[in-house]
Amino acid sequence: MTAFFDDSVSPKPRFPWYPLGLVVLFLFAAGLRFWGLERFNTLVFDEVYYTKFANNYLTQTAFFDGHPPLSKYIIAASIWLAEQWHLGPNIGNELAGTFRTTWSYRWSAALTGSFIPIVVAELVRQVSQNRRFALIAGSFVALDGLFLVESRYALNNVYLVIFGLLGQLGLVLAARTLAQRAQRLARSVTTPISPIGWRLRFWLWMIGSGVSFAAAASIKWNGLWFLLGAYGCLAIGWLYRLVAQRNLQAAQRLRLLRKMQTARQAEGTSTTENIPDLQLSPNFQFPNLETAPTIAKRLKFQRSLFWHLGQIHPIAVILCLGILPCLVYALIWIPHLQLNSNETFWGLQQQILSYHQNVKSGKAVHPYCSD
């Protein structure tokens, strides 16, 4: 973990091969997902629900949905855009209640799925500071069979995943902003650090993270696991920082001892007048510094992921990852409530909870399930 957030570990190459690699990765993922997208001119698996629900928004038909509405908004928007821009072959069906081409209700999932490997690669790069490792991770995701299938149909899991990953990426970038500021201060960089600049970046990343986590929960409630995972990482970071503080204090004490030993060897004295932070008894014996842990090893905590996550103040977490996601989640329901004017926000949440507590499985619910 010593390489996390250390810019010196991964210097910028002269040739921008990493951005070029991301472009190639995106084109490769998009090719796999868009190829033959019009095939199977029918509603596959949960398309029997989501495509119909999306069509209901376009036809202004009231309905009940067992999940939050964001993915159906996206599918409805993709249908409308495809019809306006005449995207894809004119191969379609009326299984959603209105004639819709297969491209119209599938292309947004294919596009979203093409971006997931890019987000994964950038998340890995930010954490590991290893561009090759990032591209390898993104390639694995681009080739993953589950992501590939989910990206070729009008299903909602790809939207949940990309919003959850964007939330995690925003949190990591917020921590990285604090790390970069700490590195500049530690290296005594002469260029002045704008407090407005780094604070603005920090809050923008935190706000973006909170909005993304809210969007993930607005696809399905199990999208909240991304947010709960972020809470867990932050809790580990705060605990990690408390433990690491002791190691840092030991490293600072060792640095003072080195200075004092050098001064004693040069002047034959052990005075501590210029070092008020260290109180020594007259009989104090200097340790064998050759066998003591090095300061660089002691300070490895300052370059770790959890150290900088632990620097994020709890108030920022409460505001951006607590209050903000709740507000965004509630706002996302407004179009659905306008269509279903007889329902209330809390009433729909209770209906969804009751629905999932009593939902059945098998062919009666999912026609493509096996016995």
Coordinates of C-alpha atoms in Angstrom, one line a residue:
M1 CA 0.0 0.0 0.0
T2 CA 3.0 2.3 0.1
A3 CA 2.4 3.5 -3.5
F4 CA -1.1 4.7 -3.0
F5 CA -1.4 8.4 -3.8
D6 CA 2.3 8.9 -4.3
D7 CA 2.8 10.8 -7.6
S8 CA 6.5 10.0 -7.6
V9 CA 5.8 6.3 -8.0
S10 CA 4.2 6.7 -11.4
P11 CA 5.7 9.6 -13.3
K12 CA 3.8 10.9 -16.3
P13 CA 5.2 9.4 -19.5
R14 CA 6.1 11.6 -22.5
F15 CA 3.8 9.6 -24.8
P16 CA 0.2 9.6 -23.7
W17 CA -0.2 5.9 -24.1
Y18 CA -2.6 5.6 -21.2
P19 CA -5.3 7.9 -22.6
L20 CA -4.8 6.2 -26.0
G21 CA -5.3 2.8 -24.2
L22 CA -8.5 4.0 -22.7
V23 CA -9.8 5.0 -26.1
V24 CA -8.9 1.6 -27.6
L25 CA -10.5 -0.1 -24.6
F26 CA -13.7 1.9 -25.0
L27 CA -13.9 1.2 -28.8
F28 CA -13.3 -2.5 -28.1
A29 CA -16.0 -2.7 -25.4
A30 CA -18.4 -0.7 -27.6
G31 CA -17.8 -3.0 -30.6
L32 CA -18.7 -6.1 -28.5
R33 CA -21.8 -4.5 -27.1
F34 CA -23.2 -2.7 -30.2
W35 CA -22.5 -5.5 -32.7
G36 CA -25.8 -7.1 -33.8
L37 CA -27.8 -5.2 -31.1
E38 CA -31.0 -5.5 -33.1
R39 CA -30.9 -9.3 -32.9
F40 CA -33.5 -11.2 -30.9
N41 CA -36.4 -8.9 -31.8
T42 CA -38.3 -9.6 -28.7
L43 CA -38.3 -8.7 -25.0
V44 CA -35.6 -10.7 -23.2
F45 CA -35.7 -11.5 -19.5
D46 CA -36.6 -8.4 -17.5
E47 CA -37.0 -6.3 -20.6
V48 CA -40.6 -7.5 -20.3
Y49 CA -40.9 -5.1 -17.4
Y50 CA -38.4 -2.3 -17.9
T51 CA -39.1 -1.6 -21.6
K52 CA -42.9 -1.6 -20.9
F53 CA -42.4 0.7 -17.9
A54 CA -40.2 3.1 -20.0
N55 CA -42.8 3.1 -22.7
N56 CA -45.4 4.0 -20.0
Y57 CA -43.5 7.2 -19.3
L58 CA -43.6 8.1 -22.9
T59 CA -47.3 7.3 -23.3
Q60 CA -48.1 8.9 -19.9
T61 CA -49.6 5.7 -18.5
A62 CA -49.7 5.2 -14.7
F63 CA -48.2 2.0 -13.4
F64 CA -46.5 0.4 -10.4
D65 CA -42.8 -0.6 -10.5
G66 CA -41.1 -2.7 -7.9
H67 CA -37.9 -0.7 -8.2
P68 CA -37.0 3.1 -8.1
P69 CA -37.6 4.8 -11.5
L70 CA -34.2 6.1 -12.7
S71 CA -33.3 3.3 -15.1
K72 CA -36.7 3.5 -16.7
Y73 CA -36.2 7.2 -17.2
I74 CA -32.9 6.5 -19.0
I75 CA -34.5 3.8 -21.2
A76 CA -37.4 6.1 -22.0
A77 CA -35.0 8.9 -22.9
S78 CA -33.0 6.5 -25.1
I79 CA -36.2 5.4 -27.0
W80 CA -37.2 9.1 -27.6
L81 CA -33.7 10.0 -28.8
A82 CA -33.5 7.0 -31.0
E83 CA -36.7 7.9 -32.7
Q84 CA -35.7 11.5 -33.1
W85 CA -32.3 10.7 -34.5
H86 CA -33.3 7.5 -36.3
L87 CA -30.7 5.4 -34.6
G88 CA -30.2 1.8 -35.7
P89 CA -32.1 -0.5 -38.0
N90 CA -35.9 -0.2 -38.2
I91 CA -36.4 -3.6 -36.7
G92 CA -38.8 -3.6 -33.8
N93 CA -42.0 -4.9 -32.1
E94 CA -45.1 -3.8 -30.2
L95 CA -44.5 -5.9 -27.1
A96 CA -44.0 -2.8 -25.0
G97 CA -47.5 -1.6 -26.0
T98 CA -46.2 0.7 -28.8
F99 CA -44.0 -0.1 -31.8
R100 CA -40.4 0.4 -30.6
T101 CA -37.2 -0.7 -32.4
T102 CA -34.9 -3.0 -30.5
W103 CA -32.1 -0.5 -30.9
S104 CA -34.2 2.2 -29.3
Y105 CA -34.5 0.5 -26.0
R106 CA -31.1 -1.2 -25.9
W107 CA -28.5 1.3 -27.1
S108 CA -28.3 3.3 -23.9
A109 CA -27.4 0.1 -21.9
A110 CA -24.8 -0.8 -24.6
L111 CA -23.2 2.7 -24.3
T112 CA -23.3 2.6 -20.5
G113 CA -21.7 -0.8 -20.5
S114 CA -19.0 0.4 -22.8
F115 CA -18.0 3.1 -20.2
I116 CA -17.8 0.7 -17.3
P117 CA -14.4 -0.7 -18.2
I118 CA -13.1 2.9 -18.5
V119 CA -14.4 3.8 -15.0
V120 CA -12.9 0.6 -13.6
A121 CA -9.6 1.4 -15.2
E122 CA -9.5 4.9 -13.8
L123 CA -10.5 3.8 -10.4
V124 CA -7.7 1.2 -10.3
R125 CA -5.2 3.8 -11.6
Q126 CA -6.2 6.3 -8.9
V127 CA -5.8 3.7 -6.2
S128 CA -2.7 1.8 -7.4
Q129 CA -1.0 4.6 -9.5
N130 CA -0.2 1.8 -12.0
R131 CA -1.5 2.5 -15.5
R132 CA -0.7 -0.9 -16.9
F133 CA -2.6 -2.6 -14.1
A134 CA -5.5 -0.2 -14.7
L135 CA -5.8 -1.1 -18.4
I136 CA -5.5 -4.8 -17.6
A137 CA -8.4 -4.5 -15.0
G138 CA -10.5 -2.5 -17.5
S139 CA -9.8 -5.2 -20.2
F140 CA -11.1 -7.9 -17.9
V141 CA -14.3 -6.0 -17.3
A142 CA -14.7 -5.4 -21.0
L143 CA -14.5 -9.1 -21.6
D144 CA -16.6 -10.2 -18.6
G145 CA -19.6 -12.3 -19.8
L146 CA -22.1 -11.0 -17.3
F147 CA -21.3 -7.3 -18.0
L148 CA -21.4 -8.1 -21.8
V149 CA -24.8 -9.7 -21.7
E150 CA -26.3 -7.1 -19.3
S151 CA -25.1 -4.4 -21.6
R152 CA -26.8 -5.8 -24.7
Y153 CA -30.4 -5.7 -23.3
A154 CA -32.6 -3.1 -21.7
L155 CA -31.8 -4.2 -18.2
N156 CA -30.9 -1.9 -15.3
N157 CA -27.9 -3.5 -13.6
V158 CA -25.3 -1.7 -15.9
Y159 CA -26.7 1.7 -14.7
L160 CA -26.5 0.6 -11.1
V161 CA -22.9 -0.5 -11.5
I162 CA -21.6 2.5 -13.3
F163 CA -23.2 4.9 -10.8
G164 CA -21.9 3.0 -7.9
L165 CA -18.4 2.9 -9.4
L166 CA -18.6 6.7 -10.1
G167 CA -19.5 7.2 -6.5
Q168 CA -16.4 5.3 -5.4
L169 CA -14.2 7.1 -7.9
G170 CA -15.4 10.5 -6.7
L171 CA -14.6 9.5 -3.1
V172 CA -11.1 8.3 -4.0
L173 CA -10.5 11.5 -6.0
A174 CA -11.6 13.6 -3.0
A175 CA -9.1 11.8 -0.9
R176 CA -6.5 12.2 -3.5
T177 CA -7.0 16.0 -3.5
L178 CA -6.2 16.0 0.2
A179 CA -3.2 13.7 -0.5
Q180 CA -1.8 16.0 -3.2
R181 CA -2.1 19.0 -0.9
A182 CA -0.3 17.1 1.9
Q183 CA 2.5 16.1 -0.5
R184 CA 3.0 19.7 -1.7
L185 CA 3.3 20.8 1.9
A186 CA 5.6 18.0 2.9
R187 CA 7.9 18.7 0.0
S188 CA 7.9 22.5 0.7
V189 CA 6.8 23.4 -2.8
T190 CA 7.4 27.0 -3.4
T191 CA 4.4 27.5 -5.6
P192 CA 1.6 28.8 -3.5
I193 CA -1.3 26.5 -2.8
S194 CA -4.7 28.1 -3.5
P195 CA -7.0 27.2 -0.6
I196 CA -10.0 27.9 -2.9
G197 CA -8.6 25.6 -5.6
W198 CA -8.1 22.4 -3.6
R199 CA -11.2 23.0 -1.4
L200 CA -13.3 23.5 -4.5
R201 CA -12.0 20.3 -6.1
F202 CA -12.5 18.4 -2.8
W203 CA -16.1 19.5 -2.4
L204 CA -16.9 18.9 -6.1
W205 CA -15.6 15.3 -5.9
M206 CA -17.5 14.7 -2.7
I207 CA -20.8 16.1 -4.1
G208 CA -20.3 14.1 -7.3
S209 CA -19.8 11.0 -5.2
G210 CA -22.9 11.6 -3.2
V211 CA -25.0 12.2 -6.3
S212 CA -23.7 9.1 -7.9
F213 CA -24.4 6.9 -4.9
A214 CA -28.0 8.3 -4.8
A215 CA -28.4 7.5 -8.5
A216 CA -27.2 3.9 -7.8
A217 CA -29.8 3.6 -5.1
S218 CA -32.4 5.1 -7.5
I219 CA -31.9 2.2 -9.9
K220 CA -32.3 -0.5 -7.3
W221 CA -32.2 -0.4 -3.5
N222 CA -29.3 -2.9 -3.5
G223 CA -27.3 0.0 -5.1
L224 CA -27.0 1.2 -1.5
W225 CA -24.3 -1.4 -1.0
F226 CA -21.9 0.9 -2.9
L227 CA -22.6 3.6 -0.4
L228 CA -22.4 1.3 2.6
G229 CA -19.0 0.1 1.2
A230 CA -17.9 3.7 1.1
Y231 CA -19.0 4.1 4.8
G232 CA -17.0 1.0 5.7
C233 CA -13.8 2.3 3.9
L234 CA -14.2 5.7 5.7
A235 CA -14.6 4.0 9.0
I236 CA -11.5 1.9 8.4
G237 CA -9.7 5.1 7.3
W238 CA -10.5 6.9 10.5
L239 CA -9.5 3.9 12.6
Y240 CA -6.4 3.4 10.5
R241 CA -5.4 7.1 11.0
L242 CA -5.7 6.8 14.8
V243 CA -3.4 3.8 14.8
A244 CA -1.0 5.3 12.3
Q245 CA -0.7 8.5 14.3
R246 CA 1.4 6.6 16.9
N247 CA 3.8 5.5 14.2
L248 CA 4.1 9.0 12.9
Q249 CA 4.9 10.3 16.3
A250 CA 7.5 7.6 16.7
A251 CA 9.0 8.7 13.3
Q252 CA 9.0 12.4 14.4
R253 CA 10.7 11.4 17.6
L254 CA 13.3 9.4 15.7
R255 CA 14.0 12.5 13.5
L256 CA 14.6 14.6 16.6
L257 CA 16.9 12.0 18.0
R258 CA 18.9 12.0 14.8
K259 CA 19.3 15.7 15.0
M260 CA 20.4 15.6 18.7
Q261 CA 22.8 12.8 18.1
T262 CA 24.4 14.7 15.2
A263 CA 24.6 17.8 17.4
R264 CA 26.2 15.9 20.3
Q265 CA 28.8 14.2 18.0
A266 CA 29.7 17.6 16.5
E267 CA 29.7 19.7 19.7
G268 CA 30.1 17.1 22.4
T269 CA 26.8 18.2 24.0
S270 CA 23.4 16.7 24.6
T271 CA 21.5 20.0 25.1
T272 CA 17.8 20.1 24.1
E273 CA 17.3 23.9 24.3
N274 CA 16.4 24.1 20.6
I275 CA 14.1 21.1 20.7
P276 CA 11.4 21.9 23.2
D277 CA 9.1 19.0 22.1
L278 CA 11.5 16.4 23.5
Q279 CA 12.1 16.0 27.2
L280 CA 15.0 13.8 28.2
S281 CA 16.4 12.8 31.6
P282 CA 20.1 13.5 32.3
N283 CA 20.9 9.8 32.1
F284 CA 19.2 9.3 28.8
Q285 CA 21.0 7.0 26.4
F286 CA 20.6 7.4 22.6
P287 CA 19.3 4.3 20.9
N288 CA 21.2 2.5 18.2
L289 CA 19.7 4.4 15.3
E290 CA 21.3 2.0 12.8
T291 CA 18.9 -0.7 13.8
A292 CA 15.9 1.5 14.3
P293 CA 13.2 1.6 11.6
T294 CA 13.8 4.3 9.0
I295 CA 11.7 7.4 8.9
A296 CA 10.7 6.6 5.3
K297 CA 9.3 3.3 6.5
R298 CA 7.5 4.9 9.4
L299 CA 6.0 7.5 7.1
K300 CA 4.6 5.0 4.6
F301 CA 1.2 5.5 6.2
Q302 CA 1.1 9.0 4.7
R303 CA 1.0 7.5 1.2
S304 CA -1.8 5.0 1.9
L305 CA -5.4 5.0 0.7
F306 CA -6.9 4.6 4.1
W307 CA -4.7 7.4 5.6
H308 CA -6.2 10.0 3.2
L309 CA -9.7 8.6 3.5
G310 CA -9.3 9.1 7.2
Q311 CA -8.5 12.8 6.5
I312 CA -12.0 13.4 5.2
H313 CA -13.9 15.2 8.0
P314 CA -17.1 13.5 9.3
I315 CA -19.1 16.6 8.6
A316 CA -18.2 16.4 4.9
V317 CA -19.3 12.7 4.9
I318 CA -22.6 13.6 6.7
L319 CA -23.4 16.4 4.2
C320 CA -22.2 14.7 0.9
L321 CA -22.7 11.0 1.6
G322 CA -25.7 11.3 4.0
I323 CA -28.0 14.2 3.5
L324 CA -27.3 14.8 -0.2
P325 CA -28.0 11.3 -1.4
C326 CA -31.3 11.4 0.5
L327 CA -32.3 14.6 -1.2
V328 CA -31.3 13.5 -4.7
Y329 CA -33.1 10.2 -4.2
A330 CA -36.3 12.0 -3.3
L331 CA -36.0 14.4 -6.2
I332 CA -35.5 11.6 -8.7
W333 CA -39.0 10.4 -7.8
I334 CA -40.7 13.6 -8.9
P335 CA -41.5 12.6 -12.5
H336 CA -42.9 9.3 -11.4
L337 CA -45.1 10.9 -8.8
Q338 CA -46.4 13.4 -11.3
L339 CA -47.4 10.5 -13.6
N340 CA -48.9 8.6 -10.6
S341 CA -50.6 11.5 -8.9
N342 CA -52.6 9.3 -6.6
E343 CA -49.5 8.0 -4.9
T344 CA -47.2 9.6 -2.3
F345 CA -43.4 9.2 -1.9
W346 CA -43.5 7.3 1.3
G347 CA -46.5 5.3 0.1
L348 CA -44.5 4.0 -2.9
Q349 CA -41.5 3.2 -0.7
Q350 CA -43.7 1.0 1.5
Q351 CA -45.3 -0.6 -1.6
I352 CA -41.9 -1.5 -3.0
L353 CA -40.8 -2.9 0.4
S354 CA -44.0 -5.0 0.6
Y355 CA -43.6 -6.1 -3.0
H356 CA -40.1 -7.5 -2.4
Q357 CA -41.0 -9.2 0.8
N358 CA -43.7 -11.2 -1.0
V359 CA -42.2 -11.5 -4.5
K360 CA -42.0 -15.0 -5.9
S361 CA -39.5 -16.6 -8.3
G362 CA -39.5 -18.9 -11.3
K363 CA -41.3 -18.7 -14.6
A364 CA -44.3 -17.0 -13.1
V365 CA -42.2 -13.9 -12.5
H366 CA -39.4 -14.3 -15.0
P367 CA -40.4 -16.1 -18.1
Y368 CA -36.7 -16.9 -18.9
C369 CA -36.1 -18.6 -15.6
S370 CA -35.6 -22.4 -15.6
D371 CA -37.4 -24.7 -13.3

